[in-house]
PDB file of C-alpha atoms in Angstrom:
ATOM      1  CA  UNK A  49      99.834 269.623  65.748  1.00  0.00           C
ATOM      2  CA  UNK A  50      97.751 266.918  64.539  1.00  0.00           C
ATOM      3  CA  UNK A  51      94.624 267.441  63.228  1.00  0.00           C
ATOM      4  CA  UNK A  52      91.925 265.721  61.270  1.00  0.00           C
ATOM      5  CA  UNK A  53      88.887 266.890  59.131  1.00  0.00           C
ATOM      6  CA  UNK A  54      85.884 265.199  57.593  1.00  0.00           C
ATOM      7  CA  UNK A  55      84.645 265.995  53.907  1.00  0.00           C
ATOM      8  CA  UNK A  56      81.667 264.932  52.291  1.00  0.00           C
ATOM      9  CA  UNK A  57      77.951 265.544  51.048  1.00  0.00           C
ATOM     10  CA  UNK A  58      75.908 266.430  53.758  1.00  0.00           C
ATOM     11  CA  UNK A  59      72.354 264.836  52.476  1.00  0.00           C
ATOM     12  CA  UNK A  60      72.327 261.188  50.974  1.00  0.00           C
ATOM     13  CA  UNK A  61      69.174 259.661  49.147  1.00  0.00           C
ATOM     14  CA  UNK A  62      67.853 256.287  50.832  1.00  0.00           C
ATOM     15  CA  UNK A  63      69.477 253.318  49.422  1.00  0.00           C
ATOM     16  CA  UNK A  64      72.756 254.955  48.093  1.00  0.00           C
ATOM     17  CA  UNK A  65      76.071 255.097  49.440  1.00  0.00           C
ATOM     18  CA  UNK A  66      77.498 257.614  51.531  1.00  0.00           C
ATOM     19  CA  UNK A  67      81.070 259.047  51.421  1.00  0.00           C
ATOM     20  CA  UNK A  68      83.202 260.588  53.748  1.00  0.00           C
ATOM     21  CA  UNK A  69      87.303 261.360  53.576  1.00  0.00           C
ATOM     22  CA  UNK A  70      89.081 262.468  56.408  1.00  0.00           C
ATOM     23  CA  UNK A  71      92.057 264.770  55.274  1.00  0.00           C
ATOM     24  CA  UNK A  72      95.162 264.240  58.448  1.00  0.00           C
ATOM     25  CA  UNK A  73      97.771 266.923  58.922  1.00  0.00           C
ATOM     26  CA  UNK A  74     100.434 266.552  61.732  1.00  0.00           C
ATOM     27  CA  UNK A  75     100.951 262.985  61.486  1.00  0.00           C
ATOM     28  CA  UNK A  76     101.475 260.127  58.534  1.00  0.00           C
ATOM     29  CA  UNK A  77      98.425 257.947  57.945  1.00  0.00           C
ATOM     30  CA  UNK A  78     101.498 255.573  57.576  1.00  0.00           C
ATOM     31  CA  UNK A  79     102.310 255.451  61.021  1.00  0.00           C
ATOM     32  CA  UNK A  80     102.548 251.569  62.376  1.00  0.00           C
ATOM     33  CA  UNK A  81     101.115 253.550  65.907  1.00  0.00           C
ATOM     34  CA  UNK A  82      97.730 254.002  64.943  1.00  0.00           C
ATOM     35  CA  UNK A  83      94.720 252.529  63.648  1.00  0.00           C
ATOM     36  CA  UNK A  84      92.162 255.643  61.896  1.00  0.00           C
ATOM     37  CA  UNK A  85      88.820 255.168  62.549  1.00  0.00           C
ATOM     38  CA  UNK A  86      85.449 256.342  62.076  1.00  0.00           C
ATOM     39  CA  UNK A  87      82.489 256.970  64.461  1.00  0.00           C
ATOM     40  CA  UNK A  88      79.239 258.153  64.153  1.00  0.00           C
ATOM     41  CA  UNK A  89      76.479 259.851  66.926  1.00  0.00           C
ATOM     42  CA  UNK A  90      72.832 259.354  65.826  1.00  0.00           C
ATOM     43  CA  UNK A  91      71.226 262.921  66.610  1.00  0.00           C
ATOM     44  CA  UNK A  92      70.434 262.930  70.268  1.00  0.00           C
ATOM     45  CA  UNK A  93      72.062 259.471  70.830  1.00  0.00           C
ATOM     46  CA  UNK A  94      75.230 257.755  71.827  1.00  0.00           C
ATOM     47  CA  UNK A  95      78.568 256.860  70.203  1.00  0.00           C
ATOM     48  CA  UNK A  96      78.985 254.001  67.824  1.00  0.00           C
ATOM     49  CA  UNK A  97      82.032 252.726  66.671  1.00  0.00           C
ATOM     50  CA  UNK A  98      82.002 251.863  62.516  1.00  0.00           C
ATOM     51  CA  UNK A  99      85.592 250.756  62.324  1.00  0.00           C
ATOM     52  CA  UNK A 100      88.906 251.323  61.291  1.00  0.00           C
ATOM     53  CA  UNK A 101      91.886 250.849  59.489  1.00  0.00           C
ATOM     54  CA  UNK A 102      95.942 250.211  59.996  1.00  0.00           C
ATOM     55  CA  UNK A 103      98.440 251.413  57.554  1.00  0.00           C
ATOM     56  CA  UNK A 104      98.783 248.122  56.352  1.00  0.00           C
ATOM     57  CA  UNK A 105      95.310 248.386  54.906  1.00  0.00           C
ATOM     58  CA  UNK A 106      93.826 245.848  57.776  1.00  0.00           C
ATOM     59  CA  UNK A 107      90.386 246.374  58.692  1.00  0.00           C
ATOM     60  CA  UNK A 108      88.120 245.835  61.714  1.00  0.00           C
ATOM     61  CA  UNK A 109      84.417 246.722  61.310  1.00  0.00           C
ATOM     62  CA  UNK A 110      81.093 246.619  63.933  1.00  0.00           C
ATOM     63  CA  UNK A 111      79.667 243.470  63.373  1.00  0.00           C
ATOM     64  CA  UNK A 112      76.288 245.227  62.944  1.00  0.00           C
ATOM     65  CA  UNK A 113      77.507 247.437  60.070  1.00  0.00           C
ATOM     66  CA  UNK A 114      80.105 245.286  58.595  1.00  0.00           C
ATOM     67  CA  UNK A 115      78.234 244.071  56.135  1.00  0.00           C
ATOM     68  CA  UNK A 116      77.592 247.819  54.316  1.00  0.00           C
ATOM     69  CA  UNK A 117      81.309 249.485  55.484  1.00  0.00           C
ATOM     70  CA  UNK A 118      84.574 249.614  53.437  1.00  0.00           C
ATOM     71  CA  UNK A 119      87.391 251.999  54.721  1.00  0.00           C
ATOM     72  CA  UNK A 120      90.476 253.052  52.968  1.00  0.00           C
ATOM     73  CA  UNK A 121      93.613 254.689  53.381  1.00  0.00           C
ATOM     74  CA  UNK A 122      95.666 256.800  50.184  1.00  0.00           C
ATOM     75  CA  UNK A 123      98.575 257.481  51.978  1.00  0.00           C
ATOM     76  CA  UNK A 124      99.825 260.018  49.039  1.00  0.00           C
ATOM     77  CA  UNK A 125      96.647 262.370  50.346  1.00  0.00           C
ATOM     78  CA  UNK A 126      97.905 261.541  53.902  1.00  0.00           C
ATOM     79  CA  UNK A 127      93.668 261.026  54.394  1.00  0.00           C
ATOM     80  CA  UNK A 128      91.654 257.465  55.022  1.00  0.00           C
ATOM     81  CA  UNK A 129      87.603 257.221  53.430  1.00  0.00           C
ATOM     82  CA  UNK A 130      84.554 255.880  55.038  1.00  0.00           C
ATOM     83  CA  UNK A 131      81.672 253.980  52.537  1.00  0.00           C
ATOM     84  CA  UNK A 132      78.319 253.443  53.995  1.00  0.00           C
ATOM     85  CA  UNK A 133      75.973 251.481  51.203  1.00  0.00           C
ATOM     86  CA  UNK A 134      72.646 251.097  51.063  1.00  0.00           C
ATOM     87  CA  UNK A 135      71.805 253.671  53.650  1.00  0.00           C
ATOM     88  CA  UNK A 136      68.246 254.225  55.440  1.00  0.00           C
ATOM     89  CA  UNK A 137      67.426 257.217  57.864  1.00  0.00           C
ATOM     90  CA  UNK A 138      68.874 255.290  60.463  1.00  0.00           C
ATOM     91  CA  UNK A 139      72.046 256.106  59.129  1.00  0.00           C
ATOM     92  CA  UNK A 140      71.603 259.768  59.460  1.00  0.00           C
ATOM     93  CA  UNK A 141      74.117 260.910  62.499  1.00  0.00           C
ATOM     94  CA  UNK A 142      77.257 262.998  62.745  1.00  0.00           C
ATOM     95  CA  UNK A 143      80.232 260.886  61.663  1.00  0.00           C
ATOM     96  CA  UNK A 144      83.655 261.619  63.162  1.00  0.00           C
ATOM     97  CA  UNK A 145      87.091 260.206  62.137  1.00  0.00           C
ATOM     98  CA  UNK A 146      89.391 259.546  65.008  1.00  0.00           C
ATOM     99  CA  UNK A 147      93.455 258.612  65.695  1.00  0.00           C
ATOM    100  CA  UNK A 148      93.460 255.864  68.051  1.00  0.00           C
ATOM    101  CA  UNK A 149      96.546 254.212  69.496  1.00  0.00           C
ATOM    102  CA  UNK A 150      97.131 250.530  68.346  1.00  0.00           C
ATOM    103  CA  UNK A 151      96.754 247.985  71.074  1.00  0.00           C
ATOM    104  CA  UNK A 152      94.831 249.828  73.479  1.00  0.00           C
ATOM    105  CA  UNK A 153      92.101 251.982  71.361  1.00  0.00           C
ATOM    106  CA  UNK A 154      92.584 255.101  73.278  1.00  0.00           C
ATOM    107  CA  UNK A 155      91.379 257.483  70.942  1.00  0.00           C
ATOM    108  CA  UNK A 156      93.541 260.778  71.408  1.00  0.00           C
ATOM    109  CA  UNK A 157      92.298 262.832  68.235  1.00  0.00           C
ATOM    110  CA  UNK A 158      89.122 263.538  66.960  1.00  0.00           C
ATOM    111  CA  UNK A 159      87.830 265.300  63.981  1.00  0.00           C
ATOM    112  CA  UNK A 160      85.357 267.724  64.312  1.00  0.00           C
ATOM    113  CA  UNK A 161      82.592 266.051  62.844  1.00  0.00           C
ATOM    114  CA  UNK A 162      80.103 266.335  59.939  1.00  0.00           C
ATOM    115  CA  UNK A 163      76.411 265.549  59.858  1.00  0.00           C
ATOM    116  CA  UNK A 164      75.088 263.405  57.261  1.00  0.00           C
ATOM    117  CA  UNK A 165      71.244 263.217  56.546  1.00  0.00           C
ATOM    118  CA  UNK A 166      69.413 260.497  54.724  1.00  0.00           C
ATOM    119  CA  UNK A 167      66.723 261.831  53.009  1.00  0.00           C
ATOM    120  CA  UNK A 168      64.440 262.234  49.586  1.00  0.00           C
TER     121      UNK A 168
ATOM    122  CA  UNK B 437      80.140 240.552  72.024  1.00  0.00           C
ATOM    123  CA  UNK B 438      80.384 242.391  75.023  1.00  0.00           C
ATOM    124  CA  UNK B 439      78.079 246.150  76.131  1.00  0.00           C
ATOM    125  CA  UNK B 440      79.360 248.560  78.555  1.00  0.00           C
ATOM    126  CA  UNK B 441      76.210 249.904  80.754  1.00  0.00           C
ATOM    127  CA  UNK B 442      76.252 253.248  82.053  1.00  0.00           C
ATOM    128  CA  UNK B 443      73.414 255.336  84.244  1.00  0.00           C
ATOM    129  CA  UNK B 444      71.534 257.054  82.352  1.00  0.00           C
ATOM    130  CA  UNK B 445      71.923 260.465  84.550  1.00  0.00           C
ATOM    131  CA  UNK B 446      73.758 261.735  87.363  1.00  0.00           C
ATOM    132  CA  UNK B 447      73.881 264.878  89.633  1.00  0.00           C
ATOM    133  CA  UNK B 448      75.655 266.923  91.810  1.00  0.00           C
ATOM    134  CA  UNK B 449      76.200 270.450  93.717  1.00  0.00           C
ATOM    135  CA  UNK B 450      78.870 272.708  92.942  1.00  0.00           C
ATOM    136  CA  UNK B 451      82.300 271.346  94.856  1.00  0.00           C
ATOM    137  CA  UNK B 452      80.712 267.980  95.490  1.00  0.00           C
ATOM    138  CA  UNK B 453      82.138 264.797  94.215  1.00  0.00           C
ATOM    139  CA  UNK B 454      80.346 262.165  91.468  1.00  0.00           C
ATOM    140  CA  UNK B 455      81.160 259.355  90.012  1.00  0.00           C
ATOM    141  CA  UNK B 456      79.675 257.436  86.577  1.00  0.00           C
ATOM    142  CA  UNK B 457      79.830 253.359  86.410  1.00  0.00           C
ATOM    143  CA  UNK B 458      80.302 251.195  83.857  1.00  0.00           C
ATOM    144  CA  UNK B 459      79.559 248.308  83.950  1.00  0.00           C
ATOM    145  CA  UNK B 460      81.167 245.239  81.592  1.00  0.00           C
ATOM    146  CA  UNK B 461      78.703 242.656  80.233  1.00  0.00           C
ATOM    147  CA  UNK B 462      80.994 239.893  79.276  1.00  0.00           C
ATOM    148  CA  UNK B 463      84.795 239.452  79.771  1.00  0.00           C
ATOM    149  CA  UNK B 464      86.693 240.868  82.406  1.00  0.00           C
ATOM    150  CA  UNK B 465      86.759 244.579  82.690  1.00  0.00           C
ATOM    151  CA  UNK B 466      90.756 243.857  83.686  1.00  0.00           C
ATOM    152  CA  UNK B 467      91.389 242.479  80.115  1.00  0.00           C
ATOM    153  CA  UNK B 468      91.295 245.134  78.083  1.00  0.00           C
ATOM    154  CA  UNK B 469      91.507 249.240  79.293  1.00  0.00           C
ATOM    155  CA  UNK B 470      88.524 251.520  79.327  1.00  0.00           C
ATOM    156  CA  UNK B 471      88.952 255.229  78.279  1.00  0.00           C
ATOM    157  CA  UNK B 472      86.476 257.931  79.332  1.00  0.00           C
ATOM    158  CA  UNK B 473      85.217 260.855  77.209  1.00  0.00           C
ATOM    159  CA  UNK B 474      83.884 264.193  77.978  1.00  0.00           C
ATOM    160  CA  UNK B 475      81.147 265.680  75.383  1.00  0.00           C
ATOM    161  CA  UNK B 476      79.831 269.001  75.605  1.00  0.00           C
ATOM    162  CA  UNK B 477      76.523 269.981  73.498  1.00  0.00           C
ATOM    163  CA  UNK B 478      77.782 270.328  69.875  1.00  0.00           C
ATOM    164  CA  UNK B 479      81.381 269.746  70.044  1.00  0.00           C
ATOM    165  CA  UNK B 480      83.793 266.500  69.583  1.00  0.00           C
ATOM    166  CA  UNK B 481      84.393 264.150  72.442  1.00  0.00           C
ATOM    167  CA  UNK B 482      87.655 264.669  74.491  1.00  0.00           C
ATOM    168  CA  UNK B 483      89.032 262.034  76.532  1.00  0.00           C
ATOM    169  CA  UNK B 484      89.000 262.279  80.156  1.00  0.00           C
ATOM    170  CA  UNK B 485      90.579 259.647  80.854  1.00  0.00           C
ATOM    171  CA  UNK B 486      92.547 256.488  78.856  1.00  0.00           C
ATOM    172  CA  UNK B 487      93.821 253.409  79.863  1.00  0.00           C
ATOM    173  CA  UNK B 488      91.544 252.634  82.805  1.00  0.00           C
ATOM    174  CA  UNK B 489      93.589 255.518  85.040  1.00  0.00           C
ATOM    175  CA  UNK B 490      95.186 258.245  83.094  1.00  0.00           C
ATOM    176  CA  UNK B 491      94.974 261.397  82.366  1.00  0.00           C
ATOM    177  CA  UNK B 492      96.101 263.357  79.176  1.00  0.00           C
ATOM    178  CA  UNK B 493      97.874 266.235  79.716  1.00  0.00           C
ATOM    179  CA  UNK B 494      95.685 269.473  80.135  1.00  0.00           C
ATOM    180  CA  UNK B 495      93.246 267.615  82.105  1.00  0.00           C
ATOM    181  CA  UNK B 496      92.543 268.192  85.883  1.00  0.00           C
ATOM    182  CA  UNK B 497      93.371 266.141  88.735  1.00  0.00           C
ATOM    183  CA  UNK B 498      89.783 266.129  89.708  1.00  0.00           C
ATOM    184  CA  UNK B 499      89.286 263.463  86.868  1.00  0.00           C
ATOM    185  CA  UNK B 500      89.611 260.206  87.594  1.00  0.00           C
ATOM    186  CA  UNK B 501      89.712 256.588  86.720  1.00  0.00           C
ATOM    187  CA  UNK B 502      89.525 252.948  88.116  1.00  0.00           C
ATOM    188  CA  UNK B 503      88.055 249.476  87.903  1.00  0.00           C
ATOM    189  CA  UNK B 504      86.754 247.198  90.164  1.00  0.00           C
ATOM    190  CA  UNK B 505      86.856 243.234  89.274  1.00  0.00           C
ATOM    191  CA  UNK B 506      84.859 241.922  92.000  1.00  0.00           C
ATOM    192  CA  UNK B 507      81.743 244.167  90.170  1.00  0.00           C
ATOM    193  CA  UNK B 508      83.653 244.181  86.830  1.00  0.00           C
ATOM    194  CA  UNK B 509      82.960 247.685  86.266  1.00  0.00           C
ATOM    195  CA  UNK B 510      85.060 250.784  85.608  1.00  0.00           C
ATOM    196  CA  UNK B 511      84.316 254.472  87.221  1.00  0.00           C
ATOM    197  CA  UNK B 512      84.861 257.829  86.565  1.00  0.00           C
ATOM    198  CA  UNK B 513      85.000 260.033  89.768  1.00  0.00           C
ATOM    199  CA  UNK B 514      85.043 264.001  89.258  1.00  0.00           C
ATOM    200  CA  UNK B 515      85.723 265.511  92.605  1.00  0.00           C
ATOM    201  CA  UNK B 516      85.151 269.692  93.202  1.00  0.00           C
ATOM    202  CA  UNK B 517      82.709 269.724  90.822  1.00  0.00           C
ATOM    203  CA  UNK B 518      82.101 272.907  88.948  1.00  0.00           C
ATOM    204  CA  UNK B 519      79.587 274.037  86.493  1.00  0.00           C
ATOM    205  CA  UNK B 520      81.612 273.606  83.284  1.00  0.00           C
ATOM    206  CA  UNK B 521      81.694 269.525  84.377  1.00  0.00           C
ATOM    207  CA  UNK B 522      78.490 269.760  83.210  1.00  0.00           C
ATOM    208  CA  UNK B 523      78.366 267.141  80.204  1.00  0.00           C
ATOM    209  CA  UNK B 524      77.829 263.802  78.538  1.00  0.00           C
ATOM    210  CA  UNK B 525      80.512 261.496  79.602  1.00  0.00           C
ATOM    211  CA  UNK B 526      81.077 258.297  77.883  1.00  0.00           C
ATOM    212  CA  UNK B 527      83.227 254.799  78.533  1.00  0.00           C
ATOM    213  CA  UNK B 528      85.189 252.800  76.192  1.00  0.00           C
ATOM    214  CA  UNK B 529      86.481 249.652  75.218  1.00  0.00           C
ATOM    215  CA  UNK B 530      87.546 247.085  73.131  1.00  0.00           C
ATOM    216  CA  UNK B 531      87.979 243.184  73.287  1.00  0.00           C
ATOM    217  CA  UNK B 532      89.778 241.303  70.346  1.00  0.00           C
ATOM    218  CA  UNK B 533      87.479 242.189  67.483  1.00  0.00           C
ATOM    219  CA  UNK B 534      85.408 245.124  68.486  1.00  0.00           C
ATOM    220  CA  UNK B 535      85.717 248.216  69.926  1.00  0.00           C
ATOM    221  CA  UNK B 536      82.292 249.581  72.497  1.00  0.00           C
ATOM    222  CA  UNK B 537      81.112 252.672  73.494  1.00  0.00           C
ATOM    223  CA  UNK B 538      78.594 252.940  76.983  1.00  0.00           C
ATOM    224  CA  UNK B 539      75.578 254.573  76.388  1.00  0.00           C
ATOM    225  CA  UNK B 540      76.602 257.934  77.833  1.00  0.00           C
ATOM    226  CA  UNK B 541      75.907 259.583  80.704  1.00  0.00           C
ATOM    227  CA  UNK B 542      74.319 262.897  81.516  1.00  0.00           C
ATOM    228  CA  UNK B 543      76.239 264.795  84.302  1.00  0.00           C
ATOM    229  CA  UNK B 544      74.116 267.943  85.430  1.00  0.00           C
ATOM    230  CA  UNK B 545      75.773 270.338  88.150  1.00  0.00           C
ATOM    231  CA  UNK B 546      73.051 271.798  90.073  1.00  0.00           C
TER     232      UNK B 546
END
């Protein structure tokens, strides 16, 4: 069955860059069907969409972030990464890669998710 | 670019029926299909609902979608409501260049 999982340091200093990989089983990162994505819940908040990626290495990012964001897919690792740079506490939030369907970003698959704090 | 409102909090009694708006800023709700997402206290989001009316497989009948043009809005409706409903439920969308989450709502079964 398909299943993704984040990986990364769990505490970032201010002003450096955080990064996350999401390992995929079950399905190719290859696939023309999906785009991979990331998304990220501020403790006690809502959902934010980052961005995401096709298999063709095409990118979409939130305007608010997309200045800060680079995703990337190694489709020998069957995983896609997330870079956040220059982060602040605001960045602090649990970060989740998602499968979403091309076309009509239904997100079907989640990752579990993996908390990230900014801090000194 | 376009926000997707949502109340805040809802309510309801055991076997009763509620249902969450969301309401589209800019753009018709008709262009582009919401999806609906179920997120219990520490765990992943699960979708509810996807393309303004359907449900995945494993998910109830009491679940369900629409939208309504004339307020350009989508709803979630959860009839026979039972305790485990109990939840943050969140809308999606997307319009060419960006995808949008609702602020979430907080369902509490009384």
């Amino acid at each position: 069955q398909v299943q993704l999982q984040e990986s990364g340091p769990g505490l970032v200093k201010p002003s450096e860059t955080l990064s996350l990989t999401c390992t995929v089983s079950g399905v190719s990162v290859s696939s023309d069907t999906y785009y991979w994505s990331w998304i990220r819940q501020p403790p006690g908040k809502g959902l934010e969409w980052i961005g995401y990626i096709y298999h063709s290495g095409n990118t979409n990012f939130n305007p608010s972030l997309k200045r800060r964001v680079t995703i990337s897919v190694d489709t020998s690792k069957n995983q896609f990464s997330l870079k956040l740079s220059s982060v602040t506490a605001a960045d602090t939030a649990v970060y989740y890669c998602a499968r979403a369907r091309i076309a009509v970003a239904y997100v079907d698959y989640w990752g579990q998710g993996t908390l990230v704090t900014v801090s000194s | 670019n376009f926000m997707l409102t949502q109340p805040h909090s809802v309510s309801g009694s055991p076997g009763k029926t509620v249902t969450i708006s969301c309401t589209r800023s800019s753009g018709s709700i008709a262009s582009n299909y919401v999806q609906w997402f179920q997120q219990r206290p520490g765990s992943a989001p699960n979708t509810v609902i996807y393309e303004n009316d359907q449900r995945p497989s494993g998910v109830p009948d009491r679940f369900s979608g629409s939208i309504d043009t004339s307020s350009n809005s989508a709803s979630l409706t959860i009839s026979g409501l039972k305790t485990e409903d109990e939840a943050d439920y969140y809308c999606q969308s997307y319009d060419a260049y960006n995808w949008m989450f609702g602020g979430g709502t907080k369902l509490t079964v009384l």
